[in-house]
Tab-separated table of C-alpha atoms and ligand atoms in Angstrom:
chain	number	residue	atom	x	y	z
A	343	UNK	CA	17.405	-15.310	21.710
A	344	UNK	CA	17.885	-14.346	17.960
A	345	UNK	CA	17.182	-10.539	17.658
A	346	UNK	CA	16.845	-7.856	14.973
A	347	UNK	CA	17.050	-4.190	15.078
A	348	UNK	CA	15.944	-1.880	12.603
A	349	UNK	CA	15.221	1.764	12.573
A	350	UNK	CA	11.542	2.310	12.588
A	351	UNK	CA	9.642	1.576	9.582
A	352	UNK	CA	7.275	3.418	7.241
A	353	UNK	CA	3.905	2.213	5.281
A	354	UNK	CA	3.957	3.962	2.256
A	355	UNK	CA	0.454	2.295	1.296
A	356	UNK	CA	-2.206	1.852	4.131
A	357	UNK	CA	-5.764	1.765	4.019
A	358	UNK	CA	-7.650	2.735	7.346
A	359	UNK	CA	-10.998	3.540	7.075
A	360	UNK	CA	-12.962	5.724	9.564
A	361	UNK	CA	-15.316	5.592	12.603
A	362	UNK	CA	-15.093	1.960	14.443
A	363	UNK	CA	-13.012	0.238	11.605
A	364	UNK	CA	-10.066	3.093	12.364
A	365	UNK	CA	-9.745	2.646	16.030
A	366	UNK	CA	-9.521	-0.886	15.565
A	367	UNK	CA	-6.801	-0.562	13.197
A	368	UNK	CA	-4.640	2.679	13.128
A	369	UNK	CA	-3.172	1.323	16.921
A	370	UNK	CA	-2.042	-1.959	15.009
A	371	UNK	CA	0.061	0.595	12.440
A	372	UNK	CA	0.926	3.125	14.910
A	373	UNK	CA	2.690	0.457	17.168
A	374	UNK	CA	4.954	-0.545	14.227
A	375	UNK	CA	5.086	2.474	12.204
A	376	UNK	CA	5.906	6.348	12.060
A	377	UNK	CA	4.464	7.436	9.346
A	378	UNK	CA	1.479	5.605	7.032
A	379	UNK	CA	0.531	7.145	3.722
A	380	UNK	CA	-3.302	7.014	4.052
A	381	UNK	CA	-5.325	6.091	0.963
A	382	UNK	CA	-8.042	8.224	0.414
A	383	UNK	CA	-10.925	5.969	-1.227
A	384	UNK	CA	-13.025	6.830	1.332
A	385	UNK	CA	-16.987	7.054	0.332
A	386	UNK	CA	-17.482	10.321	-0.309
A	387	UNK	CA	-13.286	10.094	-1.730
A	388	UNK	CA	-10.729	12.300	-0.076
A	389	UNK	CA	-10.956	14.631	-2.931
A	390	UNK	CA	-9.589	18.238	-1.581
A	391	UNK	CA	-7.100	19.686	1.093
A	392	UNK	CA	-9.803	20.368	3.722
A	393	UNK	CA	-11.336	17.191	3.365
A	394	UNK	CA	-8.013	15.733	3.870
A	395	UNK	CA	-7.336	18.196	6.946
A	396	UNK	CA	-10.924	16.448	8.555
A	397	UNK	CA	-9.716	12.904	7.934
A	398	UNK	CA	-6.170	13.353	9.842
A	399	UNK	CA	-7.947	14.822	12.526
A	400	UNK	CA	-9.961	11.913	12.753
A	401	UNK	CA	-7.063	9.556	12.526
A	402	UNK	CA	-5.107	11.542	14.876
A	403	UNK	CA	-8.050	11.150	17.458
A	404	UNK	CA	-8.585	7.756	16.904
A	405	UNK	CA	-4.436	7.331	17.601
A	406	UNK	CA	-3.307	6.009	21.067
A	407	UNK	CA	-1.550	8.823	22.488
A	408	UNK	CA	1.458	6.446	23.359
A	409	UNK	CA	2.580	6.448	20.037
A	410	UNK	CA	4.103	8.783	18.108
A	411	UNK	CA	2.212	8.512	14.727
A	412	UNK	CA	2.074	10.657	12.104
A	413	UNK	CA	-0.140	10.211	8.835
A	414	UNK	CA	0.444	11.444	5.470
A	415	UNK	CA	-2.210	12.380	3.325
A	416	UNK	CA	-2.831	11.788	0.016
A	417	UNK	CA	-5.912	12.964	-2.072
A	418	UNK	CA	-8.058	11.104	-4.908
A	419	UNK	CA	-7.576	12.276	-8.330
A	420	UNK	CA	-10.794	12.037	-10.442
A	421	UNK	CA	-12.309	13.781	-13.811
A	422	UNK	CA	-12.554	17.058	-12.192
A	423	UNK	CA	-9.324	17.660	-10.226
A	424	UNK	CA	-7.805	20.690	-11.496
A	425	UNK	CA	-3.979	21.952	-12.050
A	426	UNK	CA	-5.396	24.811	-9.022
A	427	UNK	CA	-6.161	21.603	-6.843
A	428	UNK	CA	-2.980	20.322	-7.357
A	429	UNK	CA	-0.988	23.788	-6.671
A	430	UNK	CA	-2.979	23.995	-3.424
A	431	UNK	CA	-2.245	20.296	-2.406
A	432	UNK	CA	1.811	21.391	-3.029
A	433	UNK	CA	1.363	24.214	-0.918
A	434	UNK	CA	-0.131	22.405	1.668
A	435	UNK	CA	1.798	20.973	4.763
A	436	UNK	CA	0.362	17.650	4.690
A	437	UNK	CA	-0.679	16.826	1.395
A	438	UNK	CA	2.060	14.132	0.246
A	439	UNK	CA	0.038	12.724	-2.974
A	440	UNK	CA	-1.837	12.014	-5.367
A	441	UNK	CA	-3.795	8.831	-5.890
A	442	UNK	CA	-5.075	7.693	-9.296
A	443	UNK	CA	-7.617	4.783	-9.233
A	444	UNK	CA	-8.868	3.852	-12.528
A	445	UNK	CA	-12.719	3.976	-12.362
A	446	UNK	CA	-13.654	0.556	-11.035
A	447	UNK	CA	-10.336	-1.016	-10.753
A	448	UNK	CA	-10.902	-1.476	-7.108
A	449	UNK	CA	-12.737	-0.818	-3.974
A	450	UNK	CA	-14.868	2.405	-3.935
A	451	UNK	CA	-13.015	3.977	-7.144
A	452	UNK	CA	-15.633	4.205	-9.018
A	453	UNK	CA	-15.252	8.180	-8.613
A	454	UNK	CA	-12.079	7.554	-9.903
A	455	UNK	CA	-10.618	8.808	-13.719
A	456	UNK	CA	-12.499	7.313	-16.743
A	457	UNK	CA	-10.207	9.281	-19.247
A	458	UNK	CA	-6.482	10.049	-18.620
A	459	UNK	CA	-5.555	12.215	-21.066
A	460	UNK	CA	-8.024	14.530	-20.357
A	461	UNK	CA	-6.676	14.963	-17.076
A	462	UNK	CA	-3.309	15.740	-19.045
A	463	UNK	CA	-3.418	19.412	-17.501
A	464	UNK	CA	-3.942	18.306	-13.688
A	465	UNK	CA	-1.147	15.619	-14.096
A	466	UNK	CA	1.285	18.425	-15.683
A	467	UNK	CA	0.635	20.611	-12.553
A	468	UNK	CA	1.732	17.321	-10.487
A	469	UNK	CA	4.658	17.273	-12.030
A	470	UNK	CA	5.209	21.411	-12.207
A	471	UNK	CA	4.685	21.026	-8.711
A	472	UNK	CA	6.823	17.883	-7.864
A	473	UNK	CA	3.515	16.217	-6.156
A	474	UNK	CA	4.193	12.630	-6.620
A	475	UNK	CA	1.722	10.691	-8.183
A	476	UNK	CA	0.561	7.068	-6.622
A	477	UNK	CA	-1.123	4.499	-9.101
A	478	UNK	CA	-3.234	1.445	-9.032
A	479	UNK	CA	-2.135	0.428	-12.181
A	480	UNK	CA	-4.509	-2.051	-13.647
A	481	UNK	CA	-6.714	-1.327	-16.955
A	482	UNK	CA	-10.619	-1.731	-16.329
A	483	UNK	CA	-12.002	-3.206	-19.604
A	484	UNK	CA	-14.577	-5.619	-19.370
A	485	UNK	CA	-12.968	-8.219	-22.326
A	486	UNK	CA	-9.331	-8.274	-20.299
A	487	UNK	CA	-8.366	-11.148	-18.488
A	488	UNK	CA	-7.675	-10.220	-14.530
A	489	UNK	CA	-4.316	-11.475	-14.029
A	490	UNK	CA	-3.298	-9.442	-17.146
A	491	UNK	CA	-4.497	-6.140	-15.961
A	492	UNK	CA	-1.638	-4.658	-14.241
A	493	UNK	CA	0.815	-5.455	-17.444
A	494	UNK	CA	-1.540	-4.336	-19.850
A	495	UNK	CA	-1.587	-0.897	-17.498
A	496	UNK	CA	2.119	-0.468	-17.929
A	497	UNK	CA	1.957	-1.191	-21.655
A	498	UNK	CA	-0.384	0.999	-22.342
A	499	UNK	CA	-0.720	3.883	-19.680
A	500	UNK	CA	2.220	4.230	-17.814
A	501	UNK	CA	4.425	4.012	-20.936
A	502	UNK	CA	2.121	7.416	-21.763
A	503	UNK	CA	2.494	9.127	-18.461
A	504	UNK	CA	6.188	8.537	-18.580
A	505	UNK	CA	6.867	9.958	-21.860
A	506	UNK	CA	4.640	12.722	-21.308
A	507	UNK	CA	5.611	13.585	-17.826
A	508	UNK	CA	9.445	12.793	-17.953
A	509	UNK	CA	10.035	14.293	-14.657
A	510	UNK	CA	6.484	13.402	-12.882
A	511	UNK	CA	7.579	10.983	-9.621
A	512	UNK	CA	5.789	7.936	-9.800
A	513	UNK	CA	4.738	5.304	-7.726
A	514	UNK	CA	3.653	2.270	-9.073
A	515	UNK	CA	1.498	0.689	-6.361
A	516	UNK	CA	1.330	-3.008	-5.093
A	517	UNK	CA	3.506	-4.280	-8.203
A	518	UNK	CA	2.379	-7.987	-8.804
A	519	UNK	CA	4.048	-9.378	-11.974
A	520	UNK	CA	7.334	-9.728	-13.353
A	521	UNK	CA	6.130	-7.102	-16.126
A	522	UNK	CA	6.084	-4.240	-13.199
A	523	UNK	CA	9.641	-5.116	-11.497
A	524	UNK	CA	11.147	-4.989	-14.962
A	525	UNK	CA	9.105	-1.556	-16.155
A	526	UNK	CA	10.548	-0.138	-12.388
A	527	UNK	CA	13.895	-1.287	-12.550
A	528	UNK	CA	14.862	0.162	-16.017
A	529	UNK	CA	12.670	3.136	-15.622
A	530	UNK	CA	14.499	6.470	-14.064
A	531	UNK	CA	14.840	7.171	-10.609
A	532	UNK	CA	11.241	9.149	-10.597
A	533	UNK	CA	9.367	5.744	-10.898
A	534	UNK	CA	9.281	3.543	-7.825
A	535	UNK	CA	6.986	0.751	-6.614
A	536	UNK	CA	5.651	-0.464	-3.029
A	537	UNK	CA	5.312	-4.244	-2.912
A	538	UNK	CA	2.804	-5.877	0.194
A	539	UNK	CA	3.597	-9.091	1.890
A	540	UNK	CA	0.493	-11.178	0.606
A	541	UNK	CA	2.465	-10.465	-2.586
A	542	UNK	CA	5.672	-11.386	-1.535
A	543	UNK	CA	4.043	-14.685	0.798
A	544	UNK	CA	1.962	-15.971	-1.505
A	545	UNK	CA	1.044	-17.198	-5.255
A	546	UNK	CA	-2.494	-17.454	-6.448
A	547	UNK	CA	-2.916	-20.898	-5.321
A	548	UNK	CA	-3.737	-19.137	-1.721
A	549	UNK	CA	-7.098	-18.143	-3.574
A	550	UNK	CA	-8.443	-21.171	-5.134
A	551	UNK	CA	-6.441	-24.293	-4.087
A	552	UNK	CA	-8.502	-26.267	-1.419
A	553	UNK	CA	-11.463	-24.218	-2.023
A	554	UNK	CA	-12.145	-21.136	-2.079
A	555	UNK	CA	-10.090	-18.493	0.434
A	556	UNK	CA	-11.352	-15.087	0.376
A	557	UNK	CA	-9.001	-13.747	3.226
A	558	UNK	CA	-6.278	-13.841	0.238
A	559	UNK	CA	-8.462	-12.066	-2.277
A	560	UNK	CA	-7.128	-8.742	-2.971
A	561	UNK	CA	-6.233	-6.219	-6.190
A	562	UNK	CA	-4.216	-6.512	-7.416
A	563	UNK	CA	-4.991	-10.075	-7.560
A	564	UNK	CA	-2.456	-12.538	-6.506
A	565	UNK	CA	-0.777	-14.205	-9.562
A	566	UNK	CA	1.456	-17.436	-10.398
A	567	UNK	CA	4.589	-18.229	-8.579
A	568	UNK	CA	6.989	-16.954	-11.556
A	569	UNK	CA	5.670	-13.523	-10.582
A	570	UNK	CA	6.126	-14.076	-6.556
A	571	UNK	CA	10.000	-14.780	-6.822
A	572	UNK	CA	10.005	-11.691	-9.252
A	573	UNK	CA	8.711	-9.487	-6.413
A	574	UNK	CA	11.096	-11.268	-3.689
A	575	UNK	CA	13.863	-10.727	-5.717
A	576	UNK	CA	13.348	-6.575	-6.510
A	577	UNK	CA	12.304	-6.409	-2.980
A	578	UNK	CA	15.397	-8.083	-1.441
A	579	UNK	CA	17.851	-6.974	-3.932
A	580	UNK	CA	18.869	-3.049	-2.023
A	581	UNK	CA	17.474	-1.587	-5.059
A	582	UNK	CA	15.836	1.911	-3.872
A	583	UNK	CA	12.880	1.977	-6.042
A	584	UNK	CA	10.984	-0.828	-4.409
A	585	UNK	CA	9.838	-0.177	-0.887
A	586	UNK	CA	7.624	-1.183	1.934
A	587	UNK	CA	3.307	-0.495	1.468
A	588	UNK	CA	1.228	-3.024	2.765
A	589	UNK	CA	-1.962	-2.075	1.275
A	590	UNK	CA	-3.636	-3.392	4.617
A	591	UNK	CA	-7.218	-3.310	3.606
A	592	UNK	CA	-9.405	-4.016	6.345
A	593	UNK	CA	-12.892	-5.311	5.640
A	594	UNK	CA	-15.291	-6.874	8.189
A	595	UNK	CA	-15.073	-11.234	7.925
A	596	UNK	CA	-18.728	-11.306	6.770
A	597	UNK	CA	-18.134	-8.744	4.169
A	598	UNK	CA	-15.026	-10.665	2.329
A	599	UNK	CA	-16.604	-14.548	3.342
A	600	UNK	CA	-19.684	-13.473	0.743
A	601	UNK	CA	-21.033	-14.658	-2.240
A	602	UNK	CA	-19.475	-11.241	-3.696
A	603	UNK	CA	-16.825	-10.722	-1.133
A	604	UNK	CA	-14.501	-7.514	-1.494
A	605	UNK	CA	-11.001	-7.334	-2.052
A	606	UNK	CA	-8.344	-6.232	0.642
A	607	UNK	CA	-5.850	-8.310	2.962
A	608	UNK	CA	-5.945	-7.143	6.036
A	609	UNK	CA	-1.664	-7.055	7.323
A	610	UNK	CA	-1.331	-3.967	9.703
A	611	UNK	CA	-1.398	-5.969	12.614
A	612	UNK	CA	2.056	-7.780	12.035
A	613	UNK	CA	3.539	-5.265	9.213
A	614	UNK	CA	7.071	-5.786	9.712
A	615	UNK	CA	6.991	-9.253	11.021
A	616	UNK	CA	5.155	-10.246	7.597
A	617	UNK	CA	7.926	-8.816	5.923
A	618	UNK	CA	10.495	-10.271	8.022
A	619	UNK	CA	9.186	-13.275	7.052
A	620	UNK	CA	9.265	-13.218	3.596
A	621	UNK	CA	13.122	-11.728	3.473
A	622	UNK	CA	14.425	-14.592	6.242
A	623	UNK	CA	12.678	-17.288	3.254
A	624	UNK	CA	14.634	-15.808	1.297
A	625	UNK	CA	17.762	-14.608	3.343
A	626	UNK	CA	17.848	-11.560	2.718
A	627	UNK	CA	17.334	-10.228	6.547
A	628	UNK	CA	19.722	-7.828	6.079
A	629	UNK	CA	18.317	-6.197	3.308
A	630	UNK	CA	14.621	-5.520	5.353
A	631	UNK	CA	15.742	-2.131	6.589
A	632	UNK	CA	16.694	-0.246	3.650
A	633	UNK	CA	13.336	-1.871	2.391
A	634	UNK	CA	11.016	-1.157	5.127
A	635	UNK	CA	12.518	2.323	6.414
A	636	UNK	CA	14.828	3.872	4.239
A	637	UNK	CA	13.908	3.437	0.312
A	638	UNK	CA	10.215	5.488	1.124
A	639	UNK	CA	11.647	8.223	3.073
A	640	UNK	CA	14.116	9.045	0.525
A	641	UNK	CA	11.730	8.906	-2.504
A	642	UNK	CA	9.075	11.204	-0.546
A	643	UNK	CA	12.122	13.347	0.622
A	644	UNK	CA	11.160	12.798	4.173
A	645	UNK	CA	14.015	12.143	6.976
A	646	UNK	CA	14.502	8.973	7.669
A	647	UNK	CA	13.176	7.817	11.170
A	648	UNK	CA	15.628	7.587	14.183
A	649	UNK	CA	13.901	5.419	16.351
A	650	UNK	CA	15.136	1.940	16.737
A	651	UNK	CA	12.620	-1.194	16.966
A	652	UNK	CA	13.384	-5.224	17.728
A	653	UNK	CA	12.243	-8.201	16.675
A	654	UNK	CA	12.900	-11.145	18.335
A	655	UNK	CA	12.853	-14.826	16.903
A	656	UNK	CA	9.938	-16.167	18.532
A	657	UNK	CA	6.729	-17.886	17.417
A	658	UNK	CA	3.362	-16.430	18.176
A	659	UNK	CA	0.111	-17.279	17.072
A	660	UNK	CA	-1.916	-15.079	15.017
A	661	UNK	CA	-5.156	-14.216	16.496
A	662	UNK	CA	-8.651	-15.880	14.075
A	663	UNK	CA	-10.184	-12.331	14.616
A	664	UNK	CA	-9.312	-8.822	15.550
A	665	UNK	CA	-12.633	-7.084	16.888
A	666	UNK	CA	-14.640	-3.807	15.580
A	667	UNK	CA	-16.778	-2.830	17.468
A	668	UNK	CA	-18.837	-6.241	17.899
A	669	UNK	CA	-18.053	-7.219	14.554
A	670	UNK	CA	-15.012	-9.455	13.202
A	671	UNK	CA	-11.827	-8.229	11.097
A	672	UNK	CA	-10.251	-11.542	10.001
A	673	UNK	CA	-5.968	-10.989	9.768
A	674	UNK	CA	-3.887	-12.273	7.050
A	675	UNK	CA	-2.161	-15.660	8.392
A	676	UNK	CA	-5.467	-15.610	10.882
A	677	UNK	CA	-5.029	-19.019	13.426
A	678	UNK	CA	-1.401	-19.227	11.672
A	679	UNK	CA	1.950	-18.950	13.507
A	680	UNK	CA	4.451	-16.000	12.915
A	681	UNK	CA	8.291	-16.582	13.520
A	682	UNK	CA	9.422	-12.542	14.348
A	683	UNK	CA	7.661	-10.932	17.236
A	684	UNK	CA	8.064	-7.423	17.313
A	685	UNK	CA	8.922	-6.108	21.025
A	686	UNK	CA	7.226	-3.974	23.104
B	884	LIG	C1	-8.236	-1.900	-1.368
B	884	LIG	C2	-9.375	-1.489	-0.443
B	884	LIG	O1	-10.105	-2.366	0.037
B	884	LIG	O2	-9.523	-0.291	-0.166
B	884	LIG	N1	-8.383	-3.286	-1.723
B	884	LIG	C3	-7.402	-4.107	-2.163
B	884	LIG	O3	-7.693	-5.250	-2.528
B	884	LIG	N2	-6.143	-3.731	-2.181
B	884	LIG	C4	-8.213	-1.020	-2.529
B	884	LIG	C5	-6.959	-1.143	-3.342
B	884	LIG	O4	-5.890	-0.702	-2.909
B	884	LIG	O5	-7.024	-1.715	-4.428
B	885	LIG	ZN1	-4.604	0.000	-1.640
């Protein structure tokens, strides 16, 4: 049988919730990964270093004690996070981030930062205090088309954060468009960018061809095709900047099948065999590693992991529903068949 071994991956972008919804899904990351950085849009937000402190305890709990887990924290920047709140977070063991959401760019962010330059002084202390900074990068404004949010964020935000904050680490989160790759790649080596599967897998057409398909509705939205091969290609070409971050979003079934249903694609469950098969479509298989468990490591000056893990060429169906408590988490690729089957 065809097998492939890797050194342990990382997810540098993972959303895991709390109370039922967590024990559901931090065992689904913990079996693939080491490390997860944990998104903080909690509601109330993961706003401070003791609030932060709480939540890994919780997630540490929730973790089967077979694996050996660890997750880094990351805390929500909004209007009133000061340059003191950011020296504390650097002084802090387990603080790895900070996480800028636009106020209502996405779920529960609507705590999030309604005027960037007045948070000019908090973001200097970031940088001061090499804190890296993690961004949804999409403008808010009523009038602006969706699928032109994320460009019109790099035109006219990041281009302002970079030239302000030179030496500020960046990362650009879930990068959608051609626009993004191109910003990345000819930025310095502060500015990096994760990239999920559903971006890599999948074109808009997964949202509205057929009818409509909610499981594939996430934010960044999914855009045209050009943009897909734009993301394959940065995320298969070795380049260090773009690296592995899911941005599993778990929502309960009823919640995203709604007449309003929320945003999030929920991957944890099959992290690196998603990936895997995105780079065999493209065969690139032998640029996954670097991808998936070096590039992140490096940029958050973390050792690399030293564990080995093996997938083996094998179909497997995906399961139509992952339970919480009694209620239903639908998967990405739910009923579908996957091709890598991670061991153990
Ligand atoms: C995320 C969530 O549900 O928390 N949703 C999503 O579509 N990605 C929030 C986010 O990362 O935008
Ligand atoms: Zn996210």
């Amino acid at each position: 049988m065809q097998t492939l071994t890797l050194t342990q991956p990382d997810d540098w972008h993972l959303h895991v919730r709390t109370g039922d919804m967590l024990k559901t899904v931090i065992n689904h990351t913990a079996r693939q990964c080491a490390r997860a950085i944990i998104m903080p849009n909690l509601q109330p937000p993961v706003t401070n270093v003791e609030q932060a402190q709480h939540y890994q305890q919780e997630i540490q709990q929730a973790t089967d004690s077979q694996y050996d887990f660890t997750p880094l924290m990351v805390l929500y920047l909004t209007n009133e996070t000061s340059p003191e709140d950011v020296k504390k977070a650097a002084e802090s063991s387990f603080i790895h981030a900070f996480k800028l959401y636009p106020a209502g760019a996405t779920t529960n962010s609507a705590q999030g930062v309604t005027n960037l330059p007045a948070l000019f002084p908090t973001i200097a202390a970031m940088e001061k205090h090499d804190v890296p900074l993690l961004i949804h990068g999409e403008v808010t404004d009523a009038e602006i088309d969706i699928f032109d949010r994320e460009r019109l964020f790099i035109e006219t935000k990041l281009s302002l954060l970079q030239k302000h904050f030179p030496n500020l680490r960046i990362v650009l989160e879930h990068v959608t468009t051609k626009d993004a790759v191109d910003f990345v790649e000819s930025a310095s080596d502060k500015i990096a960018a994760t990239i999920t599967p559903q971006h890599l897998l999948y074109n808009r057409n997964a949202i509205l061809v057929g009818g409509i398909k909610p499981h594939y509705y996430c934010l960044p939205i999914l855009k045209r095709e050009s943009h897909r091969l734009a993301l394959v290609k940065a995320a298969t070409s070795g380049n260090p900047k773009f690296f592995l971050g899911t941005d599993s979003a778990p929502h309960l079934s009823h919640l995203k099948e709604n007449s309003c249903g929320c945003a999030g694609c929920y991957s944890a469950y099959a992290t690196i065999e998603l990936y895997a098969e995105a780079f065999e479509q493209a065969g690139a298989l032998n640029k996954l590693e670097g991808f998936a468990s070096f590039y992140g490591a490096d940029f958050y000056r973390l050792p690399r992991n030293t564990r080995k893990i093996t997938l083996e060429k094998t179909d497997w169906q995906v399961p139509d529903h992952y339970l919480v408590a009694e209620q239903q988490l639908t998967p990405l690729k739910a009923g579908e068949t996957l091709h890598w089957k991670l061991q153990g």
